[in-house]
Amino acid sequence: MSLFRPVANACFRRALSVSLSRSLSRPALVSQHRYYAKKATSTAEKFVPGSQQPLTDPVAQAEYAKCEEKMKAAIDWFRKDCAQGTTRATGRITPALLKDVRVDGEPLQNMATIGVRDGSILVVTVFEESTLKDVEGALYEAKLPGITPQRVDARTIRLPVPKPTVDAKTEMATGAGRKAEEARVQCRKFHQISVKKGKYEKRSIELETFQKLLDKYVAEIDKLLVDTKKTLGIAR
């Protein structure tokens, strides 16, 4: 047995040497891994521009709602006036021309029927003869452009609506421009009252928010005026 041991050891050493030389001659397999940078969660991503930040102060919120309600009322008044003017200018005679007439604080429709005859005459028929004088007076006080009430009998009043001429349309457009400025002045007044009441600091979110509210409604007034002039056929 002792004779074979040196031979076995020599064979083992030779096999080990061959194995090592082969492993060293092969290129090493290097595992590759990709690493991705994590998305930064900085506070800059959560930043909201001042113009988009909502009001958080309850007092400022209440004042904002009150101011907006008043501006809406001014816009609605101007919109109704423009609608009436364009209706007359386009020759569409409807009872809606008298919808804003009030008789002792009540709508005219509560005291009379309103009809259209021959496409150009409004006919008002009161329910009670005793109210005819009050209804006639309310129609005069409404100062409808180019319209003069005409009493027919104890219950009926006629209102011929003339077709507007070019001069009449121009006058309507001029009147719409004046009323548009009145609406703008009202909106600016409401804005100033709210800002003074709040005593907000310069460049504050509150000041910016109230200014955006004013700009919004002034732009709406401008658009209504442009649309009205376009309907009237007045470019300027």
XYZ file of N, CA and C in Angstrom:
708
model
N 0.822 -1.200 0.000
C 0.000 0.000 0.000
C 0.854 1.246 0.000
N 1.971 1.185 0.681
C 2.846 2.356 0.755
C 3.470 2.682 -0.575
N 3.524 1.688 -1.505
C 4.115 1.941 -2.806
C 3.174 2.764 -3.675
N 1.863 2.582 -3.497
C 0.897 3.303 -4.345
C 0.592 4.715 -3.846
N 0.875 4.993 -2.570
C 0.507 6.314 -2.020
C 1.227 7.453 -2.719
N 2.577 7.402 -2.975
C 3.235 8.513 -3.691
C 2.662 8.732 -5.063
N 2.321 7.599 -5.731
C 1.781 7.733 -7.082
C 0.429 8.429 -7.052
N -0.394 8.047 -6.066
C -1.744 8.663 -5.945
C -1.628 10.148 -5.639
N -0.689 10.474 -4.768
C -0.520 11.887 -4.427
C -0.073 12.702 -5.629
N 0.804 12.098 -6.410
C 1.280 12.806 -7.603
C 0.156 13.021 -8.591
N -0.715 12.040 -8.771
C -1.860 12.169 -9.694
C -2.830 13.233 -9.227
N -3.023 13.245 -7.903
C -3.957 14.239 -7.332
C -3.449 15.656 -7.551
N -2.122 15.831 -7.352
C -1.552 17.157 -7.518
C -1.638 17.604 -8.962
N -1.402 16.611 -9.904
C -1.472 16.949 -11.323
C -2.901 17.353 -11.724
N -3.919 16.635 -11.241
C -5.322 16.956 -11.573
C -5.727 18.314 -11.011
N -5.240 18.585 -9.791
C -5.555 19.873 -9.169
C -4.927 21.017 -9.938
N -3.683 20.792 -10.426
C -2.997 21.829 -11.184
C -3.707 22.128 -12.498
N -4.172 21.058 -13.175
C -4.887 21.238 -14.447
C -6.200 21.984 -14.228
N -6.877 21.620 -13.140
C -8.166 22.280 -12.841
C -7.978 23.756 -12.562
N -6.950 24.098 -11.832
C -6.699 25.490 -11.508
C -6.323 26.295 -12.741
N -5.524 25.687 -13.622
C -5.104 26.414 -14.820
C -6.290 26.674 -15.736
N -7.225 25.719 -15.826
C -8.413 25.924 -16.664
C -9.326 27.022 -16.103
N -9.477 26.989 -14.788
C -10.354 27.996 -14.173
C -9.771 29.395 -14.301
N -8.455 29.499 -14.258
C -7.834 30.814 -14.382
C -7.870 31.322 -15.812
N -7.856 30.386 -16.773
C -7.887 30.801 -18.177
C -9.268 31.250 -18.614
N -10.345 30.837 -17.910
C -11.702 31.254 -18.275
C -11.985 32.674 -17.762
N -12.711 33.460 -18.563
C -13.062 34.812 -18.069
C -14.035 34.726 -16.905
N -13.801 35.534 -15.960
C -14.656 35.513 -14.761
C -16.037 36.057 -15.088
N -17.054 35.380 -14.602
C -18.436 35.832 -14.785
C -18.772 36.861 -13.724
N -18.989 38.043 -14.178
C -19.281 39.134 -13.238
C -20.769 39.430 -13.281
N -21.402 39.334 -12.176
C -22.848 39.619 -12.110
C -23.062 41.123 -12.196
N -23.986 41.508 -13.094
C -24.268 42.925 -13.303
C -25.620 43.277 -12.702
N -25.675 44.362 -12.000
C -26.909 44.832 -11.377
C -27.115 46.298 -11.741
N -28.329 46.626 -12.048
C -28.673 48.022 -12.347
C -29.281 48.674 -11.119
N -28.831 49.852 -10.869
C -29.335 50.597 -9.723
C -30.025 51.861 -10.231
N -31.238 52.084 -9.795
C -32.018 53.244 -10.227
C -32.116 54.246 -9.085
N -31.948 55.491 -9.459
C -32.039 56.540 -8.447
C -33.494 56.708 -8.010
N -33.696 56.826 -6.746
C -35.043 57.025 -6.217
C -35.519 58.441 -6.499
N -36.821 58.562 -6.809
C -37.407 59.871 -7.095
C -37.364 60.740 -5.854
N -36.826 61.895 -6.034
C -36.708 62.802 -4.893
C -38.075 63.278 -4.455
N -38.276 63.258 -3.178
C -39.555 63.727 -2.617
C -39.312 65.031 -1.883
N -38.936 66.019 -2.658
C -38.657 67.320 -2.056
C -39.944 68.087 -1.842
N -39.883 69.082 -1.037
C -41.064 69.906 -0.749
C -41.438 70.760 -1.934
N -40.506 70.917 -2.907
C -40.800 71.762 -4.064
C -41.927 71.178 -4.900
N -42.045 69.786 -4.925
C -43.092 69.164 -5.713
C -44.463 69.434 -5.122
N -44.505 69.642 -3.843
C -45.781 69.854 -3.185
C -46.151 71.335 -3.117
N -45.304 72.153 -3.658
C -45.578 73.591 -3.592
C -46.722 73.960 -4.523
N -47.642 74.742 -4.030
C -48.778 75.218 -4.806
C -48.616 76.716 -5.002
N -48.638 77.199 -6.252
C -48.507 78.650 -6.472
C -49.537 79.417 -5.675
N -49.176 80.633 -5.298
C -50.080 81.438 -4.479
C -51.427 81.638 -5.115
N -51.474 81.797 -6.449
C -52.735 82.050 -7.130
C -53.666 80.853 -7.095
N -53.131 79.648 -6.727
C -53.968 78.461 -6.704
C -54.277 77.998 -5.287
N -53.697 78.652 -4.322
C -53.941 78.262 -2.947
C -55.290 78.800 -2.485
N -56.095 77.977 -1.853
C -57.405 78.440 -1.387
C -57.290 79.274 -0.117
N -58.313 80.041 0.126
C -58.358 80.800 1.370
C -58.616 79.848 2.534
N -57.888 80.014 3.589
C -58.044 79.140 4.752
C -58.697 79.852 5.934
N -58.608 81.170 5.943
C -59.201 81.934 7.036
C -60.722 81.982 6.871
N -61.494 81.497 7.847
C -62.956 81.491 7.734
C -63.549 82.880 7.502
N -62.957 83.887 8.116
C -63.459 85.259 7.941
C -63.247 85.711 6.497
N -62.065 85.410 5.963
C -61.775 85.776 4.570
C -62.678 85.007 3.613
N -62.947 83.755 3.920
C -63.832 82.944 3.077
C -65.239 83.527 3.039
N -65.726 83.936 4.202
C -67.076 84.512 4.267
C -67.142 85.825 3.499
N -66.112 86.640 3.621
C -66.087 87.921 2.915
C -65.978 87.705 1.407
N -65.215 86.695 1.018
C -65.079 86.363 -0.407
C -66.438 85.967 -0.998
N -67.174 85.126 -0.279
C -68.492 84.690 -0.758
C -69.456 85.864 -0.867
N -69.390 86.768 0.112
C -70.268 87.944 0.087
C -69.919 88.861 -1.082
N -68.625 89.065 -1.299
C -68.171 89.923 -2.395
C -68.565 89.329 -3.753
N -68.396 88.033 -3.893
C -68.743 87.378 -5.158
C -70.245 87.449 -5.430
N -71.049 87.315 -4.392
C -72.504 87.397 -4.558
C -72.917 88.776 -5.083
N -72.293 89.823 -4.558
C -72.613 91.176 -5.004
C -72.174 91.393 -6.450
N -70.998 90.867 -6.805
C -70.520 91.005 -8.179
C -71.432 90.256 -9.149
N -71.902 89.091 -8.748
C -72.820 88.324 -9.591
C -74.101 89.106 -9.835
N -74.583 89.796 -8.799
C -75.802 90.596 -8.949
C -75.596 91.709 -9.973
N -74.417 92.338 -9.939
C -74.112 93.402 -10.904
C -74.044 92.841 -12.327
N -73.459 91.666 -12.465
C -73.373 91.022 -13.775
C -74.760 90.644 -14.284
N -75.593 90.097 -13.414
C -76.948 89.689 -13.816
C -77.762 90.890 -14.291
N -77.626 92.008 -13.598
C -78.342 93.225 -13.997
C -77.920 93.645 -15.402
N -76.604 93.646 -15.651
C -76.104 94.046 -16.966
C -76.510 93.038 -18.041
N -76.482 91.756 -17.703
C -76.852 90.720 -18.668
C -78.318 90.855 -19.089
N -79.198 91.118 -18.141
C -80.620 91.277 -18.460
C -80.838 92.490 -19.363
N -80.144 93.563 -19.056
C -80.293 94.769 -19.874
C -79.816 94.515 -21.303
N -78.694 93.802 -21.447
C -78.185 93.475 -22.779
C -79.162 92.570 -23.528
N -79.753 91.618 -22.818
C -80.693 90.692 -23.457
C -81.909 91.436 -23.993
N -82.405 92.390 -23.224
C -83.555 93.174 -23.672
C -83.210 94.007 -24.900
N -82.033 94.619 -24.875
C -81.620 95.449 -26.004
C -81.453 94.646 -27.279
N -80.815 93.487 -27.171
C -80.609 92.660 -28.362
C -81.925 92.078 -28.877
N -82.848 91.795 -27.961
C -84.153 91.280 -28.390
C -84.887 92.316 -29.237
N -84.871 93.560 -28.782
C -85.517 94.626 -29.552
C -84.794 94.869 -30.876
N -83.484 94.811 -30.836
C -82.700 95.112 -32.034
C -82.887 94.075 -33.128
N -83.101 92.836 -32.736
C -83.262 91.772 -33.728
C -84.711 91.599 -34.144
N -85.616 92.422 -33.592
C -87.022 92.359 -33.992
C -87.810 91.250 -33.346
N -87.238 90.567 -32.359
C -87.971 89.501 -31.664
C -88.777 90.111 -30.519
N -90.052 90.300 -30.740
C -90.917 90.901 -29.725
C -91.537 89.799 -28.877
N -91.220 89.788 -27.605
C -91.747 88.778 -26.693
C -92.186 89.455 -25.390
N -93.056 88.800 -24.621
C -93.453 89.352 -23.318
C -92.286 89.568 -22.369
N -91.163 88.919 -22.662
C -89.989 89.073 -21.791
C -89.488 90.509 -21.747
N -89.881 91.324 -22.719
C -89.483 92.734 -22.712
C -90.018 93.462 -21.479
N -91.083 92.935 -20.906
C -91.707 93.607 -19.753
C -91.508 92.835 -18.447
N -90.629 91.867 -18.464
C -90.492 91.016 -17.277
C -89.933 91.763 -16.063
N -89.236 92.884 -16.284
C -88.661 93.625 -15.156
C -89.541 94.785 -14.687
N -90.697 94.940 -15.311
C -91.616 96.016 -14.909
C -92.281 95.637 -13.586
N -92.273 96.568 -12.631
C -92.873 96.334 -11.316
C -94.011 97.312 -11.082
N -95.084 96.807 -10.517
C -96.239 97.635 -10.171
C -96.406 97.569 -8.657
N -96.078 98.661 -7.992
C -96.099 98.688 -6.523
C -95.278 97.536 -5.939
N -94.127 97.270 -6.541
C -93.232 96.235 -6.032
C -93.511 94.838 -6.541
N -94.615 94.641 -7.221
C -94.965 93.317 -7.726
C -94.670 93.205 -9.222
N -94.324 92.000 -9.676
C -94.112 91.821 -11.117
C -95.398 92.099 -11.899
N -95.234 92.676 -13.080
C -96.395 92.988 -13.909
C -97.213 91.735 -14.204
N -96.546 90.602 -14.339
C -97.232 89.359 -14.673
C -98.231 88.925 -13.602
N -98.065 89.441 -12.366
C -99.007 89.096 -11.299
C -100.302 89.900 -11.387
N -100.309 90.933 -12.237
C -101.476 91.807 -12.298
C -102.109 91.881 -13.676
N -101.440 91.267 -14.682
C -101.976 91.340 -16.045
C -101.378 90.246 -16.912
N -102.035 89.988 -18.030
C -101.478 89.094 -19.036
C -100.764 89.938 -20.079
N -99.748 89.347 -20.682
C -98.961 90.062 -21.696
C -98.944 89.214 -22.964
N -99.403 89.793 -24.046
C -99.429 89.084 -25.310
C -98.764 89.867 -26.414
N -98.617 89.230 -27.587
C -98.001 89.866 -28.753
C -98.999 89.830 -29.906
N -99.185 90.981 -30.556
C -100.119 91.070 -31.677
C -99.377 91.595 -32.907
N -99.596 90.929 -34.019
C -99.002 91.323 -35.306
C -97.476 91.334 -35.275
N -96.907 90.675 -34.311
C -95.457 90.562 -34.242
C -94.720 91.818 -33.835
N -95.469 92.921 -33.580
C -94.789 94.173 -33.249
C -95.489 94.982 -32.165
N -96.542 94.415 -31.591
C -97.304 95.149 -30.568
C -97.471 94.273 -29.331
N -97.073 94.808 -28.188
C -97.322 94.139 -26.917
C -98.674 94.584 -26.383
N -99.471 93.629 -25.911
C -100.804 93.927 -25.397
C -100.865 93.502 -23.935
N -101.113 94.473 -23.073
C -101.204 94.217 -21.634
C -102.670 94.302 -21.221
N -103.198 93.230 -20.636
C -104.598 93.192 -20.190
C -104.619 92.928 -18.692
N -105.077 93.906 -17.927
C -105.063 93.775 -16.465
C -106.197 92.858 -16.003
N -106.001 92.232 -14.861
C -107.027 91.351 -14.304
C -108.170 92.161 -13.691
N -107.819 93.280 -13.061
C -108.811 94.145 -12.417
C -108.737 95.542 -13.019
N -109.873 96.108 -13.356
C -109.908 97.448 -13.964
C -109.307 98.501 -13.041
N -109.455 98.283 -11.743
C -108.974 99.274 -10.782
C -107.447 99.415 -10.789
N -106.749 98.452 -11.363
C -105.285 98.501 -11.373
C -104.723 99.065 -12.678
N -105.595 99.407 -13.623
C -105.111 99.863 -14.931
C -104.224 101.096 -14.814
N -104.624 102.073 -14.002
C -103.860 103.308 -13.868
C -102.467 103.032 -13.299
N -102.395 102.163 -12.297
C -101.094 101.832 -11.698
C -100.194 101.095 -12.698
N -100.779 100.205 -13.476
C -100.012 99.457 -14.472
C -99.501 100.406 -15.544
N -100.360 101.336 -15.989
C -99.948 102.291 -17.001
C -98.801 103.169 -16.495
N -98.916 103.605 -15.241
C -97.845 104.413 -14.655
C -96.533 103.645 -14.560
N -96.615 102.359 -14.218
C -95.399 101.538 -14.120
C -94.731 101.367 -15.484
N -95.534 101.258 -16.524
C -94.992 101.123 -17.876
C -94.266 102.397 -18.304
N -94.815 103.533 -17.934
C -94.148 104.802 -18.247
C -92.838 104.928 -17.463
N -92.893 104.527 -16.178
C -91.699 104.638 -15.340
C -90.582 103.699 -15.793
N -90.946 102.617 -16.470
C -89.931 101.668 -16.949
C -89.050 102.292 -18.025
N -89.536 103.352 -18.681
C -88.782 104.075 -19.704
C -88.213 103.125 -20.766
N -89.095 102.348 -21.341
C -88.688 101.429 -22.396
C -88.346 102.227 -23.651
N -87.148 102.078 -24.198
C -86.706 102.894 -25.344
C -87.649 102.784 -26.550
N -88.174 103.927 -26.993
C -89.005 103.958 -28.182
C -90.397 103.408 -28.021
N -90.788 103.069 -26.788
C -92.103 102.462 -26.555
C -92.964 103.411 -25.719
N -94.160 103.729 -26.225
C -95.097 104.600 -25.512
C -96.404 103.846 -25.274
N -96.795 103.661 -24.010
C -98.047 102.953 -23.718
C -99.262 103.687 -24.282
N -100.218 102.932 -24.794
C -101.453 103.492 -25.354
C -102.652 102.749 -24.739
N -103.486 103.506 -24.010
C -104.649 102.882 -23.386
C -105.733 102.630 -24.450
N -106.222 101.399 -24.483
C -107.237 101.008 -25.466
C -108.626 101.047 -24.850
N -108.786 100.444 -23.671
C -110.068 100.450 -22.964
C -109.785 100.363 -21.470
N -110.783 99.990 -20.692
C -110.659 99.988 -19.232
C -109.722 98.902 -18.711
N -109.327 97.962 -19.583
C -108.470 96.868 -19.115
C -107.255 96.611 -20.011
N -107.146 97.323 -21.113
C -106.111 96.987 -22.097
C -105.196 98.178 -22.426
N -103.908 97.857 -22.536
C -102.896 98.844 -22.928
C -102.065 98.241 -24.062
N -101.893 99.014 -25.123
C -101.079 98.598 -26.257
C -99.708 99.269 -26.170
N -98.682 98.505 -26.581
C -97.328 99.065 -26.616
C -96.688 98.715 -27.957
N -96.821 99.574 -28.945
C -96.173 99.332 -30.240
C -94.650 99.388 -30.082
N -93.989 98.369 -30.596
C -92.528 98.298 -30.499
C -91.949 98.575 -31.877
N -91.334 99.731 -32.067
C -90.802 100.068 -33.394
C -89.567 99.238 -33.729
N -89.403 98.983 -35.017
C -88.200 98.290 -35.456
C -87.019 99.247 -35.364
N -85.952 98.814 -34.739
C -84.816 99.725 -34.534
C -84.088 100.052 -35.841
N -83.752 101.301 -35.987
C -82.950 101.746 -37.126
C -81.470 101.587 -36.796
N -80.622 101.914 -37.749
C -79.176 101.849 -37.504
C -78.796 102.812 -36.389
N -79.407 103.993 -36.406
C -79.115 104.972 -35.356
C -79.571 104.456 -33.989
N -80.726 103.781 -33.993
C -81.238 103.240 -32.730
C -80.313 102.141 -32.200
N -79.804 101.303 -33.086
C -78.878 100.245 -32.672
C -77.576 100.840 -32.131
N -77.125 101.903 -32.797
C -75.913 102.573 -32.320
C -76.132 103.160 -30.937
N -77.314 103.736 -30.738
C -77.641 104.296 -29.426
C -77.719 103.197 -28.366
N -78.270 102.036 -28.755
C -78.324 100.911 -27.822
C -76.922 100.452 -27.439
N -76.029 100.395 -28.430
C -74.653 99.966 -28.164
C -73.950 100.956 -27.239
N -74.202 102.247 -27.469
C -73.605 103.278 -26.609
C -74.130 103.151 -25.184
N -75.448 102.926 -25.079
C -76.041 102.742 -23.754
C -75.494 101.500 -23.063
N -75.271 100.439 -23.830
C -74.714 99.214 -23.253
C -73.297 99.470 -22.741
N -72.543 100.299 -23.462
C -71.196 100.634 -23.013
C -71.205 101.389 -21.692
N -72.166 102.319 -21.558
C -72.271 103.068 -20.291
C -72.643 102.140 -19.136
N -73.594 101.256 -19.392
C -74.023 100.347 -18.327
C -72.945 99.317 -17.993
N -72.131 98.966 -18.977
C -71.008 98.064 -18.709
C -70.022 98.720 -17.745
N -69.759 100.006 -17.956
C -68.855 100.724 -17.059
C -69.465 100.845 -15.662
N -70.775 101.037 -15.598
C -71.437 101.083 -14.291
C -71.254 99.751 -13.555
N -71.378 98.650 -14.286
C -71.209 97.330 -13.670
C -69.763 97.137 -13.209
N -68.814 97.604 -14.005
C -67.400 97.497 -13.607
C -67.131 98.307 -12.340
N -67.678 99.517 -12.298
C -67.483 100.379 -11.128
C -68.056 99.707 -9.880
N -69.211 99.086 -10.018
C -69.819 98.401 -8.885
C -68.923 97.256 -8.408
N -68.390 96.475 -9.341
C -67.526 95.353 -8.967
C -66.257 95.846 -8.276
N -65.674 96.929 -8.788
C -64.471 97.487 -8.151
C -64.787 97.993 -6.746
N -65.973 98.567 -6.603
C -66.388 99.070 -5.293
C -66.506 97.929 -4.288
N -67.144 96.843 -4.695
C -67.289 95.680 -3.813
C -65.925 95.099 -3.462
N -65.018 95.086 -4.426
C -63.666 94.572 -4.202
C -62.925 95.418 -3.172
N -62.985 96.734 -3.316
C -62.288 97.627 -2.396
C -62.846 97.509 -0.985
N -64.157 97.411 -0.871
C -64.774 97.287 0.453
C -64.288 96.026 1.157
N -64.254 94.896 0.437
C -63.826 93.631 1.037
C -62.355 93.657 1.425
N -61.523 94.241 0.566
C -60.086 94.290 0.851
C -59.793 95.193 2.043
N -60.456 96.336 2.100
C -60.251 97.244 3.238
C -60.738 96.626 4.538
N -61.829 95.898 4.443
C -62.377 95.275 5.645
C -61.428 94.209 6.186
N -60.768 93.478 5.278
C -59.867 92.414 5.709
C -58.511 92.897 6.173
N -58.094 94.090 5.718
C -56.782 94.634 6.086
C -55.671 93.614 5.799
N -55.673 93.071 4.600
C -54.711 92.035 4.232
C -53.345 92.637 3.926
N -52.305 91.850 4.159
C -50.947 92.302 3.905
C -50.663 92.282 2.402
N -49.677 93.090 2.009
C -49.293 93.129 0.606
C -48.767 91.763 0.166
N -49.099 91.394 -1.073
C -48.675 90.128 -1.684
C -49.185 88.916 -0.920
N -50.244 89.091 -0.175
C -50.831 87.956 0.546
C -51.730 87.164 -0.393
N -52.025 85.932 0.014
C -52.918 85.079 -0.774
C -54.300 85.711 -0.865
N -54.722 86.351 0.231
C -56.051 86.973 0.243
C -56.160 88.081 -0.808
N -55.160 88.955 -0.834
C -55.184 90.049 -1.820
C -55.185 89.506 -3.247
N -54.378 88.500 -3.483
C -54.289 87.905 -4.819
C -55.611 87.245 -5.211
N -56.237 86.577 -4.246
C -57.495 85.879 -4.524
C -58.616 86.866 -4.829
N -58.707 87.933 -4.065
C -59.751 88.942 -4.309
C -59.508 89.670 -5.639
N -58.238 89.870 -5.988
C -57.940 90.521 -7.263
C -58.350 89.635 -8.434
N -58.112 88.336 -8.300
C -58.522 87.399 -9.345
C -60.044 87.370 -9.488
N -60.739 87.506 -8.370
C -62.204 87.542 -8.416
C -62.680 88.761 -9.201
N -62.082 89.916 -8.919
C -62.445 91.142 -9.641
C -62.141 90.997 -11.134
N -60.955 90.498 -11.449
C -60.565 90.341 -12.860
C -61.531 89.418 -13.596
N -61.985 88.395 -12.913
C -62.904 87.423 -13.526
C -64.208 88.090 -13.955
N -64.785 88.885 -13.061
C -66.086 89.481 -13.374
C -65.964 90.682 -14.317
N -64.867 91.411 -14.244
C -64.656 92.491 -15.203
C -64.503 91.907 -16.606
N -63.793 90.785 -16.719
C -63.641 90.122 -18.022
C -64.989 89.634 -18.542
N -65.844 89.175 -17.634
C -67.175 88.715 -18.049
C -68.020 89.884 -18.560
N -67.902 91.027 -17.907
C -68.611 92.231 -18.363
C -68.131 92.619 -19.755
N -66.824 92.609 -19.951
C -66.256 92.966 -21.262
C -66.777 92.030 -22.350
N -66.849 90.751 -22.047
C -67.325 89.782 -23.039
C -68.800 90.006 -23.370
N -69.611 90.293 -22.354
C -71.024 90.573 -22.595
C -71.201 91.787 -23.493
N -70.386 92.801 -23.258
C -70.476 94.011 -24.072
C -70.092 93.721 -25.525
N -69.026 92.976 -25.713
C -68.588 92.633 -27.069
C -69.664 91.820 -27.794
N -70.246 90.844 -27.097
C -71.291 90.008 -27.699
C -72.528 90.839 -28.045
N -72.859 91.781 -27.174
C -74.031 92.632 -27.419
C -73.823 93.487 -28.664
N -72.655 94.107 -28.777
C -72.367 94.938 -29.950
C -72.346 94.105 -31.222
N -71.865 92.883 -31.107
C -71.832 91.998 -32.272
C -73.247 91.665 -32.723
N -74.145 91.405 -31.768
C -75.538 91.110 -32.098
C -76.231 92.322 -32.717
N -75.886 93.493 -32.217
C -76.480 94.722 -32.752
C -75.893 95.103 -34.105
N -74.787 94.459 -34.468
C -74.159 94.792 -35.738
C -73.273 96.019 -35.657
N -72.839 96.329 -34.431
C -71.968 97.498 -34.218
C -70.565 96.970 -33.911
N -69.637 97.251 -34.792
C -68.288 96.704 -34.632
C -67.518 97.384 -33.514
N -67.680 98.649 -33.375
C -66.877 99.400 -32.393
C -67.511 99.364 -31.016
